[in-house]
mmCIF file with all atom_site columns, C-alpha atoms in Angstrom:
data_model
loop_
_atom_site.group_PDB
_atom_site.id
_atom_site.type_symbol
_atom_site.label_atom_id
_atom_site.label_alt_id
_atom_site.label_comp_id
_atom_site.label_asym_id
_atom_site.label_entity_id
_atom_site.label_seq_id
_atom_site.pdbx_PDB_ins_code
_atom_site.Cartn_x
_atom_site.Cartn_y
_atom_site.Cartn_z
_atom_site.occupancy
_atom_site.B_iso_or_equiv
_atom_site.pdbx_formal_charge
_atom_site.auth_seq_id
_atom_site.auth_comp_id
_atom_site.auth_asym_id
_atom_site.auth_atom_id
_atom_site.pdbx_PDB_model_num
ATOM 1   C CA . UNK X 1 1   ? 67.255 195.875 172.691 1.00 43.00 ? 1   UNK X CA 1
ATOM 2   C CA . UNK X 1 2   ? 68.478 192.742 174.582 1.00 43.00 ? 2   UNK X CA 1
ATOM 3   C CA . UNK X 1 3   ? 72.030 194.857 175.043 1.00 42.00 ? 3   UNK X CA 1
ATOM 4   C CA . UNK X 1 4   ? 69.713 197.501 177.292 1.00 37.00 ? 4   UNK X CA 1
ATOM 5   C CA . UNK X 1 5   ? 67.695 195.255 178.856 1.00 38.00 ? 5   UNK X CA 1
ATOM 6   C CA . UNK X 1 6   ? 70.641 193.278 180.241 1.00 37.00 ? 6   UNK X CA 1
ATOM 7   C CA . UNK X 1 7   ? 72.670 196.539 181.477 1.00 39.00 ? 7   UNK X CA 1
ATOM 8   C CA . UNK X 1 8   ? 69.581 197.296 183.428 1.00 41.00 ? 8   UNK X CA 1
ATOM 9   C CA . UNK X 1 9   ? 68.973 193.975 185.036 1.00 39.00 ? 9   UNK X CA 1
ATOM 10  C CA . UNK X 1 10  ? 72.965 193.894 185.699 1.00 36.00 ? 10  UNK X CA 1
ATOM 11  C CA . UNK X 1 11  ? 72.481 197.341 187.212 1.00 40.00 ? 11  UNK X CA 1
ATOM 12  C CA . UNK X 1 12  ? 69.488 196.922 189.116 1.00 35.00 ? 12  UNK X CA 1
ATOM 13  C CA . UNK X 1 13  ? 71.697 193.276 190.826 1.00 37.00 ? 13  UNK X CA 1
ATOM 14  C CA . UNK X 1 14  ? 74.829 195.908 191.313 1.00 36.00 ? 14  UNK X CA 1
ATOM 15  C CA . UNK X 1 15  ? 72.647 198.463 192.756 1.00 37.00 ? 15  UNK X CA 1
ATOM 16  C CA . UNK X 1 16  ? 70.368 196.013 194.996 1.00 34.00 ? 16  UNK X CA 1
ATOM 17  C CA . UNK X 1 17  ? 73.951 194.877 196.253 1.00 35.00 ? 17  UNK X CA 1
ATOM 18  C CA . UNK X 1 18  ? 74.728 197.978 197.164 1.00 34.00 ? 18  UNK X CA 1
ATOM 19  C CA . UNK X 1 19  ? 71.859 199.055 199.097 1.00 33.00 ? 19  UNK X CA 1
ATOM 20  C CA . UNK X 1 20  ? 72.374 195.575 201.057 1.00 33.00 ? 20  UNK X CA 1
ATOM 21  C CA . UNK X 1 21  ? 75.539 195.796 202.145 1.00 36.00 ? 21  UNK X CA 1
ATOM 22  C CA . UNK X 1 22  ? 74.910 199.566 203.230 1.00 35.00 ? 22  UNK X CA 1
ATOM 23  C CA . UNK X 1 23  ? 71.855 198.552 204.966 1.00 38.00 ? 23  UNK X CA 1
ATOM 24  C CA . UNK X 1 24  ? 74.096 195.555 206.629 1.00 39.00 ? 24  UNK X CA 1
ATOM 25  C CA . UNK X 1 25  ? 76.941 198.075 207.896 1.00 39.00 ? 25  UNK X CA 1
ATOM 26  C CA . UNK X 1 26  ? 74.059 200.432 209.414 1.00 38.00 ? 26  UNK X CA 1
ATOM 27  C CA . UNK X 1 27  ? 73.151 198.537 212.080 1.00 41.00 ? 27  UNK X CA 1
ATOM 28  C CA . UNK X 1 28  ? 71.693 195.370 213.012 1.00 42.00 ? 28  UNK X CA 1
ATOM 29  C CA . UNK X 1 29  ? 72.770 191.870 212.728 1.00 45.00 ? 29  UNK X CA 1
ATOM 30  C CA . UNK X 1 30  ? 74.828 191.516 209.521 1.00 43.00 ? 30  UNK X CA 1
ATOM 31  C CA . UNK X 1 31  ? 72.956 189.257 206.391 1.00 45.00 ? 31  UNK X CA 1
ATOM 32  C CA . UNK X 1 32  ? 75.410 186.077 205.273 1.00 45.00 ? 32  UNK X CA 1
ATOM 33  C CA . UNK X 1 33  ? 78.028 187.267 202.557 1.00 43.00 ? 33  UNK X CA 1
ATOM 34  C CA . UNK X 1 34  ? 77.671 190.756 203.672 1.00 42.00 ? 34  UNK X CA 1
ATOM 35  C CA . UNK X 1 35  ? 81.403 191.954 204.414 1.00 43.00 ? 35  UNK X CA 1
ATOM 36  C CA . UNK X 1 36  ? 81.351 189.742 207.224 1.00 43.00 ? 36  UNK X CA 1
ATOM 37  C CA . UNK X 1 37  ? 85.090 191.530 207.952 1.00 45.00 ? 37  UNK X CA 1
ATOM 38  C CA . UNK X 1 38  ? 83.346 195.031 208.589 1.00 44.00 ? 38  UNK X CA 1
ATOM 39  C CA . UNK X 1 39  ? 80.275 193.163 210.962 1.00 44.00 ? 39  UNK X CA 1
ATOM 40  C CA . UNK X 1 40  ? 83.597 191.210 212.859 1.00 45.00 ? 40  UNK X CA 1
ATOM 41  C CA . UNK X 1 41  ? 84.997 194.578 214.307 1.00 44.00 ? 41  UNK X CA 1
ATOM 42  C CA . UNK X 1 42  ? 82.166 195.701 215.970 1.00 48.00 ? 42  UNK X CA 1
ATOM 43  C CA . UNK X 1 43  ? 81.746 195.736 219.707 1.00 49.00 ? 43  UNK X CA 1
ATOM 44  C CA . UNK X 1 44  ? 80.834 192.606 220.770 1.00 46.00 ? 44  UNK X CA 1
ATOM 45  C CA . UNK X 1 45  ? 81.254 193.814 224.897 1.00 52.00 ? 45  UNK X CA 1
ATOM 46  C CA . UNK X 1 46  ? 83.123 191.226 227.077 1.00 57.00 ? 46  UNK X CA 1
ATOM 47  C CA . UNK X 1 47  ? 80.786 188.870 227.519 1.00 71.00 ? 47  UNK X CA 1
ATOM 48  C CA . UNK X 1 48  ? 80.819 187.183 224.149 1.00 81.00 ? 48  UNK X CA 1
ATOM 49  C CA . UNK X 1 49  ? 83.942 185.674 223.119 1.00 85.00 ? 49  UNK X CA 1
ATOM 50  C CA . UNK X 1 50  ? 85.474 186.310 219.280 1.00 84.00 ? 50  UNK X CA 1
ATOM 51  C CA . UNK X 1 51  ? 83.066 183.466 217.041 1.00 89.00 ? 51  UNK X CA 1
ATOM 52  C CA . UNK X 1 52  ? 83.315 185.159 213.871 1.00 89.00 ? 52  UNK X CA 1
ATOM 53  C CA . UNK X 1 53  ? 86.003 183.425 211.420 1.00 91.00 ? 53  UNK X CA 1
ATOM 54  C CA . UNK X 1 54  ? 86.381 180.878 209.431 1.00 94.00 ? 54  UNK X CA 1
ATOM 55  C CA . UNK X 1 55  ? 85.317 176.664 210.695 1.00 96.00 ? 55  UNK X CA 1
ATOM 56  C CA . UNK X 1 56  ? 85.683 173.193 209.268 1.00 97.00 ? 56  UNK X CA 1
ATOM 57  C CA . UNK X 1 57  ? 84.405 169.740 210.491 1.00 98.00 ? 57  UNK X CA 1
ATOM 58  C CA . UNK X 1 58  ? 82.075 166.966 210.409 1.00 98.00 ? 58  UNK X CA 1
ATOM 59  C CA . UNK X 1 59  ? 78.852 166.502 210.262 1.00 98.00 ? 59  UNK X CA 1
ATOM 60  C CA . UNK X 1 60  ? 76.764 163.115 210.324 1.00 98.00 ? 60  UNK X CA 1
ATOM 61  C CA . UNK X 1 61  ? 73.176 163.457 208.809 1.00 96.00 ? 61  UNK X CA 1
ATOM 62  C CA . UNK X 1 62  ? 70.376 160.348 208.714 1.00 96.00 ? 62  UNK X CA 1
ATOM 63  C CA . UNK X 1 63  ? 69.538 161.119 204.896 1.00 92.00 ? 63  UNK X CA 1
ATOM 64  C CA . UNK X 1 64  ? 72.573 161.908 203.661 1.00 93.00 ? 64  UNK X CA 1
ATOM 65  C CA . UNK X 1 65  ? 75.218 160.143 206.235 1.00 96.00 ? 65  UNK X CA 1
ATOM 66  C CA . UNK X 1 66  ? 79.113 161.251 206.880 1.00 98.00 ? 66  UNK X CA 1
ATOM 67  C CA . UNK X 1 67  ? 80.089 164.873 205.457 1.00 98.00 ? 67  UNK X CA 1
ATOM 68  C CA . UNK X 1 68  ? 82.127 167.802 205.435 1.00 98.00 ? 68  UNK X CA 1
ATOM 69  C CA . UNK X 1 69  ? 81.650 171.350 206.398 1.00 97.00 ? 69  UNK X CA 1
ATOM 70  C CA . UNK X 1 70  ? 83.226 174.780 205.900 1.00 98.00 ? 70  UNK X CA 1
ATOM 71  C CA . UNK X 1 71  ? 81.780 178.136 207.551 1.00 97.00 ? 71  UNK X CA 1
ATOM 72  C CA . UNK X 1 72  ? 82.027 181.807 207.501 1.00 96.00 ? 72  UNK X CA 1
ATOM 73  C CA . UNK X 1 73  ? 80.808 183.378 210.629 1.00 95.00 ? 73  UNK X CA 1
ATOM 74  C CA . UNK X 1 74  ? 80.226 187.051 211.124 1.00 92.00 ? 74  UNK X CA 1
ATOM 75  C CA . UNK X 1 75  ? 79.446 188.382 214.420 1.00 89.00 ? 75  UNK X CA 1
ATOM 76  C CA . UNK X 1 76  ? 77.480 191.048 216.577 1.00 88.00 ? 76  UNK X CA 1
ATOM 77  C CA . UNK X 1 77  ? 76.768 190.849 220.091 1.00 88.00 ? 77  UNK X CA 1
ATOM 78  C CA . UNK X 1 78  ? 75.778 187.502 220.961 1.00 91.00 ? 78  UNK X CA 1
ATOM 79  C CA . UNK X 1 79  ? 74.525 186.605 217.339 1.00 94.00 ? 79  UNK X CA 1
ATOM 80  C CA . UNK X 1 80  ? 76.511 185.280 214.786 1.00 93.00 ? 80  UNK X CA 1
ATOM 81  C CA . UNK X 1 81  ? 76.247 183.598 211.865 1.00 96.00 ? 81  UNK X CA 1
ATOM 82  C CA . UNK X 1 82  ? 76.707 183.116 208.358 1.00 97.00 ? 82  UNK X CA 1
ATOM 83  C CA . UNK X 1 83  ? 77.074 180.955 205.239 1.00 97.00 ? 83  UNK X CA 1
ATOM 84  C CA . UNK X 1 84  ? 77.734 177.003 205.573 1.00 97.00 ? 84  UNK X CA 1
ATOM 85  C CA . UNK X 1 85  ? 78.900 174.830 202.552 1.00 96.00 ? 85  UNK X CA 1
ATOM 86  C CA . UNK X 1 86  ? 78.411 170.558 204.094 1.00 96.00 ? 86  UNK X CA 1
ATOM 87  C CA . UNK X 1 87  ? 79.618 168.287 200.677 1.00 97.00 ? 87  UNK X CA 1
ATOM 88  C CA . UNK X 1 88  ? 78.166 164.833 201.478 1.00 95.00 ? 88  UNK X CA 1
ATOM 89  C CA . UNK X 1 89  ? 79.279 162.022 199.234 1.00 95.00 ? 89  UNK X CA 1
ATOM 90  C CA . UNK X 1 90  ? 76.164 162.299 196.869 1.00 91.00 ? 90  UNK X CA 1
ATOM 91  C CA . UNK X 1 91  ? 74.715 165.671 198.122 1.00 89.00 ? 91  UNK X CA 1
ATOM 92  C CA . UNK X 1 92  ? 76.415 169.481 197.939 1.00 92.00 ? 92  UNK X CA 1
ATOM 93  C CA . UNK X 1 93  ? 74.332 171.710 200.958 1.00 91.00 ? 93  UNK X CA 1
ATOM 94  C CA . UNK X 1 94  ? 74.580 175.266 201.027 1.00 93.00 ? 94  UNK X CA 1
ATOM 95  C CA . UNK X 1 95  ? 72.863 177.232 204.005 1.00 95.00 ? 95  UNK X CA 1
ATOM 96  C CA . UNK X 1 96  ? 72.365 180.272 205.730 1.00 97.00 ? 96  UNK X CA 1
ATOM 97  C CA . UNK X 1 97  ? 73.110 180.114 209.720 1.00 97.00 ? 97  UNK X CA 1
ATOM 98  C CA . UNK X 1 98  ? 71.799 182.166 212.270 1.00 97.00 ? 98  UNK X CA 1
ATOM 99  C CA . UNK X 1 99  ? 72.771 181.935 215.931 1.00 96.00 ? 99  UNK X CA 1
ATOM 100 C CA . UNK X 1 100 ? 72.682 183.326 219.228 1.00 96.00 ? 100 UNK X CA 1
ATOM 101 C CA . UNK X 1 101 ? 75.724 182.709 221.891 1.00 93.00 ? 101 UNK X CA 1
ATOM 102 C CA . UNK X 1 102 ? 74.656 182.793 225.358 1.00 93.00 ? 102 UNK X CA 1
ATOM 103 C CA . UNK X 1 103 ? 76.924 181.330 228.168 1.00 88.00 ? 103 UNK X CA 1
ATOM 104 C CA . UNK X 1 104 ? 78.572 178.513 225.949 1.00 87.00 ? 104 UNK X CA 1
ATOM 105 C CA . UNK X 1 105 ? 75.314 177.428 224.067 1.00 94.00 ? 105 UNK X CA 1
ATOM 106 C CA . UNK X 1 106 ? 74.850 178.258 220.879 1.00 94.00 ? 106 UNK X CA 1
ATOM 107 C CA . UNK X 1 107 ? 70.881 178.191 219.815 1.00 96.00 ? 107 UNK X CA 1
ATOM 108 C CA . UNK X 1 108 ? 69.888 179.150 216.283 1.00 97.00 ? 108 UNK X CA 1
ATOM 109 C CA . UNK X 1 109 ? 68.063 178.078 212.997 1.00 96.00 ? 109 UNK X CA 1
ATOM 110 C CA . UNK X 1 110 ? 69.834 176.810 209.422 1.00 95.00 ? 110 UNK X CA 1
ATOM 111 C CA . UNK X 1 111 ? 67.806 177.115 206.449 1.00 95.00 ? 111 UNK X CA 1
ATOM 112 C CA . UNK X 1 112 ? 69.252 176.034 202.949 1.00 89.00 ? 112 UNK X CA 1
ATOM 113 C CA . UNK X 1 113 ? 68.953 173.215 200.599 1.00 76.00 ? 113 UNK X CA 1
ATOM 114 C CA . UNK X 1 114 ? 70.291 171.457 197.051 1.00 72.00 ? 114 UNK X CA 1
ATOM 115 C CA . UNK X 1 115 ? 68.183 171.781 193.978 1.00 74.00 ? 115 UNK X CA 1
ATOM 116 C CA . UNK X 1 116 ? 64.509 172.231 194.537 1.00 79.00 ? 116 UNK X CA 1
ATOM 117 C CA . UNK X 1 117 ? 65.308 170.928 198.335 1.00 79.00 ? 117 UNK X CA 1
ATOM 118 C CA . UNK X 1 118 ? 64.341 173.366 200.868 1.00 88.00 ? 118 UNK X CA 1
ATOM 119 C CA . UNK X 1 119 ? 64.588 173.132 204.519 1.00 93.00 ? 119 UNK X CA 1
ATOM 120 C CA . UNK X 1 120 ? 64.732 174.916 207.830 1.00 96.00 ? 120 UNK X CA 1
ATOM 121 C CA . UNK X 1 121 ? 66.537 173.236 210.982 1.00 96.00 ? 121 UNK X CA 1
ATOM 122 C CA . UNK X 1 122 ? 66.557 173.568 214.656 1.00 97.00 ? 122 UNK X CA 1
ATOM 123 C CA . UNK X 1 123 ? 70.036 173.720 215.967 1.00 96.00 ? 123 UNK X CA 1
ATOM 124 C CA . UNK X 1 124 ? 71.668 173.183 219.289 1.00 97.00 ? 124 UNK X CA 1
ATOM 125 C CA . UNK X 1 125 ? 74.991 173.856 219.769 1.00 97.00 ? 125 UNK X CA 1
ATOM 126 C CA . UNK X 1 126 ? 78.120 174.279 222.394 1.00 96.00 ? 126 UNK X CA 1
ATOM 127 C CA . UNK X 1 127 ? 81.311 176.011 222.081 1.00 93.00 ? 127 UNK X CA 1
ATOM 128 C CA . UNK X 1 128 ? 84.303 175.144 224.011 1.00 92.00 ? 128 UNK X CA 1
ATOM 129 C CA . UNK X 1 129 ? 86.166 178.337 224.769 1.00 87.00 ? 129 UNK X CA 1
ATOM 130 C CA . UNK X 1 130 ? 89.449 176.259 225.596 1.00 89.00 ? 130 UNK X CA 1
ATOM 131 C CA . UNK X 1 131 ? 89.229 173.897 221.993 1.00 92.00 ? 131 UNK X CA 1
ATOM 132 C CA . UNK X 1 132 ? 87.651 176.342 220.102 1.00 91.00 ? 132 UNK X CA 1
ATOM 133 C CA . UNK X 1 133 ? 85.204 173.666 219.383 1.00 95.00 ? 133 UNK X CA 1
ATOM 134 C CA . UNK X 1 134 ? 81.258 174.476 218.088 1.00 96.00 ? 134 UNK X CA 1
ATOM 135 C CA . UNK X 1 135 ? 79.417 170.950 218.255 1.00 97.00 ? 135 UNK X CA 1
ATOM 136 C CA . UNK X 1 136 ? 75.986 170.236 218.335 1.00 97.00 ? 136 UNK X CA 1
ATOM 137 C CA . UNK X 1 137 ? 72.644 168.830 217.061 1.00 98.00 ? 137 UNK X CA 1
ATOM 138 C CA . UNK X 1 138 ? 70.111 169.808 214.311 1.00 97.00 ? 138 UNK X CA 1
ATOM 139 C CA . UNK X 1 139 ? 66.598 168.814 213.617 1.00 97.00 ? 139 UNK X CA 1
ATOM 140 C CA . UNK X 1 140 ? 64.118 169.262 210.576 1.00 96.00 ? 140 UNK X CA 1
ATOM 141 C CA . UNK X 1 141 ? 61.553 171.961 211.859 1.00 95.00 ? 141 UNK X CA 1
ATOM 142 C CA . UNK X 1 142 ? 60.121 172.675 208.070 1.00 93.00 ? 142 UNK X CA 1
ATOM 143 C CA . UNK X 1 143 ? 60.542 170.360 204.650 1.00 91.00 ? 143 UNK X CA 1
ATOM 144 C CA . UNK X 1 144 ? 62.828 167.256 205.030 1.00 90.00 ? 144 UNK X CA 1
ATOM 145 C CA . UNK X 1 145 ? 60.867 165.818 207.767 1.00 91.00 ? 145 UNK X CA 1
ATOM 146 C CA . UNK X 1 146 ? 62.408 163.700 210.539 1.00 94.00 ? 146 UNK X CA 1
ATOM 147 C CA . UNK X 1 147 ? 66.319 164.585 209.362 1.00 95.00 ? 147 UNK X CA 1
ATOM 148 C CA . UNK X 1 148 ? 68.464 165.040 211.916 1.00 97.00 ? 148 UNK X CA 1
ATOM 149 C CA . UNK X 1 149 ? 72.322 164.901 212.530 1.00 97.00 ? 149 UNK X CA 1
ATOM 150 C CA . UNK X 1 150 ? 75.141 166.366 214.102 1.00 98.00 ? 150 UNK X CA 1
ATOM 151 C CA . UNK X 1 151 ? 78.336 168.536 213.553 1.00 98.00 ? 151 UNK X CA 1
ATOM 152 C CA . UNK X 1 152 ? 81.345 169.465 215.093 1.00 98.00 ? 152 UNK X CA 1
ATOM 153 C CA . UNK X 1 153 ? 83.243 172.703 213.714 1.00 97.00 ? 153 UNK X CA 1
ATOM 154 C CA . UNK X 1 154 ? 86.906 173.341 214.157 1.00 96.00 ? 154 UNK X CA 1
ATOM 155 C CA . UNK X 1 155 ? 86.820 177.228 214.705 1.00 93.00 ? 155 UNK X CA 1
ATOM 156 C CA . UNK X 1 156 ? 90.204 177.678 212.490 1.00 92.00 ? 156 UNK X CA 1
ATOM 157 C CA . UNK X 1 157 ? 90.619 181.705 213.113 1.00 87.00 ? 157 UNK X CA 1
ATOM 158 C CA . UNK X 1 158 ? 88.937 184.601 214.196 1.00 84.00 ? 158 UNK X CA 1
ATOM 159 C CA . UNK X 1 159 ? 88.493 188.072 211.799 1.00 80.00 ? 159 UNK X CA 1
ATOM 160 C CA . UNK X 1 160 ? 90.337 190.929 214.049 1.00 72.00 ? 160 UNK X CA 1
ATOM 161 C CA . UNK X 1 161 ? 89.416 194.329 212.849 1.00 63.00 ? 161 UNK X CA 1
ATOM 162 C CA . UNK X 1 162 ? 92.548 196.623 212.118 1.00 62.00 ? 162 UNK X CA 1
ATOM 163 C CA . UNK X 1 163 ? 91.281 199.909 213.706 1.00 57.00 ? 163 UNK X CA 1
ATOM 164 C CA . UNK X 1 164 ? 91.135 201.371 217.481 1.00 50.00 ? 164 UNK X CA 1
ATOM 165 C CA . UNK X 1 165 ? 87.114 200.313 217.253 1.00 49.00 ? 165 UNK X CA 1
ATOM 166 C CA . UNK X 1 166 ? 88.313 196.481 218.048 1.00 51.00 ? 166 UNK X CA 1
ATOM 167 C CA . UNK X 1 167 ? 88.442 195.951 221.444 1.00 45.00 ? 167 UNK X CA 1
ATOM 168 C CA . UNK X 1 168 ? 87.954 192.304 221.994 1.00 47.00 ? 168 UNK X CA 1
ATOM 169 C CA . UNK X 1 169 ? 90.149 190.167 223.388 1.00 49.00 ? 169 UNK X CA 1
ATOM 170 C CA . UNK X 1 170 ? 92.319 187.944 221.950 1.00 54.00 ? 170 UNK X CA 1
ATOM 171 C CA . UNK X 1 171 ? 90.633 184.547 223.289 1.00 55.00 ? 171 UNK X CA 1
ATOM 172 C CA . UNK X 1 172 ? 90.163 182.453 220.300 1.00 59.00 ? 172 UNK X CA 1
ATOM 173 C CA . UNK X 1 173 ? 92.389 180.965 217.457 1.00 66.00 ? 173 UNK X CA 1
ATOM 174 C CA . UNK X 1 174 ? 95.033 183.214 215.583 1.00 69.00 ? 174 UNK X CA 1
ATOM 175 C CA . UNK X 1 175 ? 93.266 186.010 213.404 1.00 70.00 ? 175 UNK X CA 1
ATOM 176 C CA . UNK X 1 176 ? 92.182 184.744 209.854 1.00 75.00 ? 176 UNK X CA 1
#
């Protein structure tokens, strides 16, 4: 009996997956972790240059102090956005990141937590088009009241779709 009861659940999970990642590829903005190399070679237009890829850098909270972050971006249009791993020195943070580009700032939320930690932040943002550079500000606007801190992402290399149906530029860092 437990046998059926876990094919089912582990079917139901594979088949939920499924329908999420088709329902990601149909249209819209793409959800984190869903084949953010499919979402990349979509046409972004000109105005928007290549975010999706791959980032690392700092970040400086005032609960948590110095840390290090790693990002995978996906893109459509102007939004973009993905998953974000910071490892502080006593603290692991894993978050979801969703942004919108519009002529060099980069406004969005970040929700995501450790343990039974939840939050939701307020981010500001830049990105230098010549350094390749997203740095900015975020600020507690639900649970861990008055955190705040600040980042600085290396944008290390852009996903570049294989097919005729990528047209953008090449104006950021080498392809991932």
């Amino acid at each position: 009996m437990e046998s059926l009861l876990t094919r089912r659940a582990v079917g139901t999970a594979i088949a939920l997956t499924l329908l999420t990642a088709c329902a990601g590829a149909a249209g819209g903005a793409p959800a984190a972790g869903v084949s953010t190399q499919g979402a990349a070679i979509r046409d972004r237009g000109p105005a928007y240059p290549n975010l999706s890829g791959e980032y690392s850098g700092k970040f400086v909270d005032n609960a948590y102090g110095k840390g290090n972050g790693s990002a995978i971006y996906s893109q459509y249009q102007s939004a973009f956005g993905g998953q974000l791993t910071i490892k502080y020195k006593t603290q692991t943070v894993a978050a979801s990141v969703s942004q919108t580009y519009s002529g060099g700032s980069v406004n969005g939320s970040t929700a995501g937590g450790a343990g039974s930690l939840y939050c939701t932040f307020s981010t500001t943002a830049s990105y230098d088009t010549s350094t390749h550079i997203l740095s900015g500000s975020f600020t507690a606007a639900y649970g861990c009241a008055g955190e705040t801190g600040t980042f600085s992402l290396k944008h290390l290399c852009t996903f570049k779709g294989t097919t005729h149906e990528d047209i953008r530029p090449d104006n950021g860092p080498h392809p991932c």
